[in-house]
Amino acid sequence: MDRGIPLLVRLTSSSSHIISAKACREQVMAIAVRDADHGERSLADLIERSAELKGELVTFAQSARFDRWLTPLLLAAAGPDRRLDEGEAVRIIDHFILRYRLPDSATVVDRFVASRRDLSEADREMLLGWRDPVEGIFEIRRKDGDSVVLLNLVDDLEYRVYSNVGPGAFRGVAKGGFLLACLVPLRSADGMWLISGVMSSYPKSTATEVARAALQLATSQPELAFRNPEKIKQGWERMREDRAAFIEFCGADELVLPPAEAEEQLNAYYRHRQEAAVAEQPDRARGRRLPGLDLPFFELPPDLADSDTIGVIYDEVDGLNFYADYGLLRDLFANPSLTGRKPHQDLLRTYLREESIAPLPIRRLAATYPETVDAVFRKLLRKPGFTWSEYGEELLRRRKPWYYEQEPRPGVSVIGERLSELAAGGRRRKLTRARRVSAASSG
């Protein structure tokens, strides 16, 4: 028997902006859109069909077959009191449907499409497009008929957005206000998008707070900005500039320091960069207090702060990254006899195993210690014939396939002009921030 999700909210399709096909048809204007299977299909028909498919998809995701993955996510969000706001539950379920990777790397959408042979090619195309949603904080540019035109403050692109609950979903939102939302393509080739899950709105008066939240989102998840090809180009340019400045200030692109010293060095570097930026534009700084100059820019997360040493590597491709107990790992490559010691063995195994750690630190150490790298891996892998030059890259590809499956992206976020204006209270300026990637320790 399919009992669905226990303990917490079991959501109906209406919680995810789904209404009846009849109501949707009555509320949405008919704009002709080409459909490969059915010739001319109106916008109303597309939105109506999206509502039907989303409702079926939500039901499918809440079935017992996915309990082992979805229920823990909901329980974790509910906390010890087992109380979960319905809006938050919708967000979690929507993210689970669209983004969560099951053990075979498929999404719930993939499983749904595979289970439904009755779907038309147009239905399949629409559903599979939902696996790449746009998450962001949006400024409302204008209302246009039954749609709203939104500017994503993170990727600096505009989106024409509809809701499958009809135009009433946008009643109460106004030009200049803001939306926190997730968008999925209705027909992305035609530039039409749908609200997916919960939409939260904020008035124009909250611009400063919204800008702070968007900046935090852009710096913590720079990949969200890279839907915009121009941001990718700008990101590489900015990262090259920042890396050159880092090397000039620190003397190298790789540091090994105790955590407190690493924090101090990074804060000194960021302060130096801020002071240099102010010096380049003194007219903009005159008469303004600059609190950023006397506050820390950077703080290590607890898992790194508890390490004996931190490796700081600013790579030309992987960007600025931090690695726990990197000094201990470096000692292993400098003296391969340490491979027989459990702490060193466990640490190297952690660096090979953890998905939070890219191949970069191992590649660096292999290049730095070419005379000893073979001995290190022969002992660790118990393969007397192992040579790094012949098998090293193969080993990394086997242990870290995720790294090779994704296209390299810059580790610097370049903030768009509109977000810069909002963050500066109307003053125009560009902001960048290096990505900060934490590496798991072996503990």
XYZ file of C-alpha atoms in Angstrom:
443
model
C 0.000 0.000 0.000
C 1.241 3.486 -0.859
C 0.947 5.409 2.419
C 3.039 8.390 1.341
C 5.003 10.622 3.689
C 4.480 9.973 7.422
C 4.602 12.360 10.398
C 4.601 15.666 8.541
C 2.514 17.721 6.163
C 1.224 15.808 3.162
C 0.711 18.531 0.601
C -1.949 18.695 -2.041
C -1.167 20.015 -5.477
C -2.766 23.354 -4.585
C 0.146 24.046 -2.236
C 2.465 24.206 -5.231
C 0.474 26.714 -7.271
C -1.761 24.123 -8.937
C -5.413 24.709 -9.731
C -7.979 22.994 -11.896
C -7.523 22.945 -15.633
C -10.835 24.759 -16.084
C -9.892 27.634 -13.765
C -6.486 27.950 -15.375
C -8.034 28.103 -18.853
C -10.438 30.840 -17.785
C -7.707 32.990 -16.217
C -4.936 32.930 -18.814
C -4.983 34.680 -22.160
C -4.495 32.558 -25.261
C -1.190 33.271 -26.984
C -0.213 30.866 -29.753
C 2.911 28.816 -29.143
C 4.281 26.180 -31.502
C 4.047 22.611 -30.156
C 5.808 19.856 -32.110
C 3.146 17.285 -31.278
C -0.038 19.302 -31.487
C 0.680 22.164 -33.885
C -0.472 25.464 -32.411
C -0.878 25.273 -28.645
C -2.052 28.335 -26.752
C -0.269 29.702 -23.736
C -3.376 28.862 -21.723
C -3.109 25.239 -22.832
C 0.568 25.090 -21.917
C -0.022 26.494 -18.440
C -3.027 24.242 -17.972
C -0.923 21.232 -18.925
C 1.913 22.342 -16.647
C -0.567 22.472 -13.763
C -1.731 18.935 -14.463
C 1.821 17.614 -14.757
C 3.011 19.411 -11.632
C 0.125 18.000 -9.617
C 0.912 14.478 -10.797
C 4.622 15.033 -10.136
C 4.007 16.220 -6.561
C 1.837 13.168 -5.885
C 4.524 10.916 -7.366
C 7.240 12.519 -5.209
C 5.167 12.045 -2.033
C 4.611 8.365 -2.684
C 6.142 5.718 -0.439
C 8.918 4.916 -2.937
C 10.692 8.166 -1.987
C 10.079 8.131 1.781
C 13.621 7.097 2.647
C 15.016 10.279 1.074
C 12.302 12.895 1.473
C 11.153 12.185 5.025
C 14.602 12.811 6.606
C 14.772 16.183 4.844
C 11.409 17.193 6.243
C 12.206 15.892 9.725
C 15.514 17.758 9.798
C 13.738 20.987 8.875
C 10.983 20.370 11.427
C 13.440 20.094 14.323
C 12.820 18.358 17.655
C 9.304 19.798 17.956
C 8.241 18.158 14.670
C 6.675 21.433 13.554
C 7.111 22.635 10.009
C 5.617 25.667 8.342
C 3.668 24.654 5.258
C 5.552 27.122 3.075
C 8.887 25.683 4.147
C 7.583 22.161 3.553
C 6.591 23.153 0.009
C 10.074 24.581 -0.616
C 11.737 21.394 0.603
C 9.506 19.147 -1.477
C 9.894 21.336 -4.550
C 13.681 21.301 -4.203
C 13.583 17.537 -3.664
C 11.567 17.049 -6.853
C 13.691 19.289 -9.053
C 17.212 19.195 -7.634
C 17.779 16.264 -5.277
C 20.025 13.547 -6.685
C 18.965 9.996 -5.870
C 21.626 7.273 -5.459
C 21.696 6.627 -9.214
C 22.142 10.396 -9.838
C 18.617 10.653 -11.268
C 16.114 13.237 -10.054
C 12.494 12.617 -9.124
C 11.601 14.268 -12.430
C 13.734 11.708 -14.276
C 11.992 8.857 -12.473
C 8.560 10.338 -13.184
C 9.235 10.762 -16.907
C 10.666 7.235 -17.146
C 7.542 5.811 -15.485
C 5.099 7.577 -17.849
C 5.192 6.200 -21.369
C 1.971 8.029 -22.132
C 3.644 11.434 -22.071
C 3.943 13.332 -25.324
C 7.313 14.600 -26.491
C 6.235 18.124 -25.544
C 5.322 16.956 -22.022
C 8.668 15.209 -21.643
C 10.535 18.269 -22.847
C 8.693 20.498 -20.393
C 9.212 18.187 -17.423
C 12.894 17.551 -18.091
C 13.419 21.297 -18.415
C 12.272 21.655 -14.806
C 15.451 19.914 -13.624
C 17.261 23.206 -14.197
C 15.262 25.734 -12.173
C 16.251 29.357 -11.614
C 16.465 30.155 -7.916
C 16.942 33.751 -6.932
C 15.784 37.048 -5.541
C 13.950 39.072 -8.158
C 12.989 42.710 -8.562
C 9.569 43.283 -10.131
C 10.149 45.339 -13.246
C 6.541 45.513 -14.410
C 3.293 43.639 -14.791
C 2.383 42.706 -18.333
C -1.060 41.174 -18.756
C -1.129 37.912 -16.839
C 2.639 37.841 -16.414
C 5.258 39.760 -14.484
C 8.674 40.688 -15.803
C 11.321 40.041 -13.163
C 14.999 40.971 -12.910
C 17.044 38.318 -11.158
C 19.364 40.273 -8.858
C 21.808 37.353 -8.814
C 22.286 36.575 -12.529
C 21.194 40.025 -13.811
C 18.782 38.527 -16.376
C 15.110 39.319 -16.986
C 12.414 36.623 -16.923
C 8.790 36.773 -18.086
C 6.947 34.752 -15.465
C 3.479 33.188 -15.218
C 1.797 31.191 -12.488
C -0.304 28.113 -12.992
C -2.740 29.434 -10.409
C -3.486 32.256 -12.835
C -2.861 36.020 -12.651
C -4.290 36.166 -9.129
C -0.945 34.866 -7.870
C 0.573 38.280 -8.623
C -2.206 40.316 -7.064
C -0.697 42.442 -4.313
C 2.807 42.617 -5.778
C 3.903 45.904 -7.297
C 6.580 47.319 -9.546
C 9.771 47.915 -7.579
C 8.980 45.199 -5.046
C 10.831 41.919 -4.705
C 10.115 38.197 -4.952
C 11.982 35.239 -3.523
C 11.056 32.474 -5.919
C 12.044 29.435 -7.924
C 11.291 29.476 -11.653
C 10.982 26.588 -14.092
C 10.737 26.903 -17.867
C 7.328 26.755 -19.476
C 8.931 27.062 -22.868
C 12.431 28.411 -22.196
C 13.079 28.830 -25.926
C 10.214 31.336 -25.937
C 11.426 33.047 -22.757
C 8.423 31.999 -20.650
C 8.774 30.771 -17.070
C 6.572 29.502 -14.260
C 6.644 29.999 -10.512
C 7.427 26.676 -8.845
C 6.669 26.081 -5.185
C 6.275 28.982 -2.783
C 6.693 32.620 -3.800
C 7.502 35.170 -1.082
C 7.035 38.889 -1.786
C 8.670 41.917 -0.166
C 7.844 45.629 -0.586
C 10.096 48.204 -2.197
C 10.919 49.610 1.235
C 12.929 46.455 2.064
C 15.441 47.098 -0.748
C 18.459 47.317 1.568
C 17.687 44.051 3.354
C 16.846 42.328 0.064
C 20.133 43.503 -1.456
C 22.068 42.067 1.504
C 20.305 38.732 1.076
C 20.978 38.713 -2.676
C 24.657 39.527 -2.087
C 24.906 36.666 0.380
C 23.259 34.317 -2.110
C 25.530 35.436 -4.947
C 28.739 35.078 -2.903
C 27.820 31.771 -1.253
C 26.495 30.209 -4.479
C 28.303 31.952 -7.366
C 27.073 29.289 -9.779
C 23.611 30.903 -9.615
C 24.999 33.943 -11.435
C 26.538 31.850 -14.186
C 23.293 31.319 -16.075
C 24.347 34.628 -17.572
C 27.254 34.001 -20.004
C 28.454 37.548 -19.507
C 28.865 36.864 -15.776
C 31.065 33.859 -16.572
C 33.334 35.998 -18.743
C 33.455 38.775 -16.144
C 34.052 36.234 -13.377
C 37.152 34.787 -15.068
C 38.521 38.276 -15.696
C 37.917 39.357 -12.097
C 39.380 36.131 -10.698
C 42.569 36.543 -12.717
C 42.923 40.074 -11.362
C 42.198 38.984 -7.800
C 44.591 36.015 -7.975
C 47.398 38.250 -9.243
C 46.762 40.661 -6.370
C 46.700 37.751 -3.888
C 50.072 36.462 -5.120
C 51.575 39.939 -4.984
C 50.330 40.499 -1.431
C 51.005 37.013 0.002
C 54.083 36.113 -2.019
C 52.653 32.881 -3.481
C 49.379 31.280 -4.583
C 49.688 28.605 -1.865
C 49.984 29.100 1.909
C 50.131 26.647 4.814
C 49.346 28.322 8.123
C 47.707 27.706 11.493
C 44.005 28.663 11.330
C 44.367 31.907 13.309
C 47.218 33.080 11.093
C 45.314 32.095 7.958
C 42.347 34.207 9.061
C 44.638 37.112 9.878
C 46.381 36.890 6.511
C 43.135 36.675 4.562
C 41.613 39.597 6.436
C 44.745 41.652 5.835
C 44.514 40.820 2.144
C 40.833 41.727 1.845
C 41.411 44.934 3.791
C 44.270 45.774 1.418
C 42.018 45.177 -1.574
C 39.264 47.346 -0.101
C 41.675 50.168 0.649
C 43.071 49.953 -2.882
C 39.570 50.134 -4.354
C 38.778 53.208 -2.247
C 42.072 54.843 -3.246
C 41.204 54.367 -6.924
C 37.919 56.279 -6.476
C 38.502 58.860 -3.727
C 35.619 61.094 -4.835
C 33.089 58.343 -4.106
C 34.565 57.672 -0.660
C 34.845 61.301 0.447
C 32.494 62.102 3.313
C 31.350 58.507 3.765
C 32.090 56.164 6.630
C 33.587 52.920 5.404
C 32.853 50.352 8.112
C 34.222 47.490 6.019
C 37.771 48.720 6.549
C 37.819 48.008 10.287
C 35.741 44.817 10.362
C 36.872 41.260 9.589
C 36.062 40.152 6.050
C 36.718 36.475 6.566
C 36.153 33.852 9.239
C 36.933 30.145 8.945
C 34.056 27.714 9.540
C 34.406 25.550 12.675
C 35.545 22.389 10.852
C 38.519 24.289 9.433
C 39.207 26.428 12.497
C 39.778 23.270 14.559
C 42.511 21.982 12.219
C 46.210 22.127 13.050
C 46.969 23.821 9.745
C 45.047 25.276 6.831
C 46.099 25.058 3.210
C 45.140 28.162 1.241
C 45.423 27.658 -2.524
C 44.409 30.272 -5.084
C 44.394 28.270 -8.308
C 43.992 29.813 -11.752
C 41.083 27.449 -12.542
C 39.634 26.237 -9.217
C 39.904 29.631 -7.526
C 40.477 30.289 -3.821
C 40.064 27.177 -1.650
C 40.883 26.104 1.894
C 41.985 22.660 3.034
C 41.995 21.198 6.546
C 45.253 19.760 7.935
C 47.033 20.454 4.666
C 50.361 20.733 6.467
C 50.030 17.133 7.675
C 49.286 15.998 4.123
C 52.266 17.925 2.783
C 54.504 16.247 5.374
C 53.356 12.874 4.034
C 54.440 13.680 0.489
C 57.724 15.174 1.723
C 58.425 12.018 3.743
C 56.608 8.968 2.300
C 57.687 6.805 5.244
C 54.848 8.512 7.111
C 52.362 6.555 4.953
C 52.527 3.797 7.550
C 51.107 6.121 10.196
C 47.339 6.005 10.583
C 46.680 9.781 10.845
C 48.496 10.398 7.571
C 46.855 7.451 5.817
C 43.391 8.467 6.990
C 43.927 12.051 5.884
C 44.988 11.109 2.366
C 42.058 8.707 2.099
C 39.758 11.536 3.183
C 41.152 13.824 0.498
C 40.559 11.100 -2.091
C 37.090 10.191 -0.845
C 35.367 13.454 0.048
C 33.200 15.114 -2.596
C 33.841 18.494 -0.983
C 37.518 18.229 -1.975
C 38.495 18.701 -5.616
C 41.583 17.031 -7.133
C 43.525 20.307 -6.756
C 45.429 19.678 -3.462
C 46.541 16.181 -4.480
C 47.609 17.426 -7.904
C 49.572 20.237 -6.264
C 51.418 17.907 -3.905
C 52.122 15.410 -6.683
C 53.670 18.193 -8.784
C 55.654 19.545 -5.829
C 57.029 16.141 -4.811
C 57.500 14.160 -8.055
C 60.263 12.034 -6.517
C 58.063 10.716 -3.682
C 54.493 10.704 -5.046
C 54.792 7.168 -6.437
C 55.961 5.763 -3.091
C 53.104 7.502 -1.249
C 50.394 5.962 -3.439
C 52.054 2.561 -3.751
C 51.874 2.199 0.033
C 48.392 3.662 0.349
C 46.862 1.617 -2.499
C 49.069 -1.460 -1.963
C 49.980 -1.440 -5.641
C 53.742 -1.827 -6.110
C 53.549 -0.949 -9.810
C 51.652 2.316 -9.387
C 53.187 5.393 -10.991
C 51.581 8.817 -10.761
C 52.517 9.784 -14.313
C 50.680 6.744 -15.683
C 47.781 6.211 -13.284
C 47.408 9.405 -11.243
C 44.837 11.173 -13.396
C 42.876 7.946 -13.827
C 42.762 7.560 -10.029
C 41.416 11.077 -9.568
C 38.812 10.635 -12.299
C 37.611 7.407 -10.700
C 37.436 8.867 -7.185
C 36.046 12.285 -8.152
C 33.926 11.861 -11.301
C 31.707 14.786 -10.298
C 34.606 17.203 -10.762
C 35.241 16.122 -14.352
C 31.568 16.059 -15.274
C 31.081 19.778 -14.680
C 32.413 22.654 -16.718
C 34.913 24.841 -14.829
C 33.440 28.047 -13.489
C 35.172 31.103 -12.004
C 35.371 31.280 -8.229
C 34.489 34.982 -8.171
C 30.983 36.439 -8.332
C 30.591 39.638 -10.323
C 27.595 41.522 -9.031
C 25.290 43.166 -11.551
C 24.806 46.905 -11.774
C 21.287 46.909 -10.321
C 22.253 44.862 -7.267
C 25.302 47.080 -6.812
C 23.015 50.130 -6.770
C 20.645 48.576 -4.245
C 23.507 47.404 -2.014
C 25.085 50.861 -2.086
C 21.811 52.635 -1.379
C 21.573 54.016 -4.886
C 25.309 54.623 -5.392
C 26.730 52.777 -8.382
C 29.620 50.414 -7.654
C 30.790 46.924 -8.541
C 31.282 44.249 -5.895
C 33.159 40.982 -6.124
C 33.903 38.288 -3.609
C 36.019 35.176 -3.894
C 34.318 31.841 -3.417
C 35.138 30.166 -0.138
C 35.176 26.397 -0.285
C 35.613 24.393 2.888
C 37.363 21.045 2.788
C 36.353 18.316 5.205
C 38.914 17.221 7.766
C 39.788 13.609 8.439
C 38.486 13.688 11.992
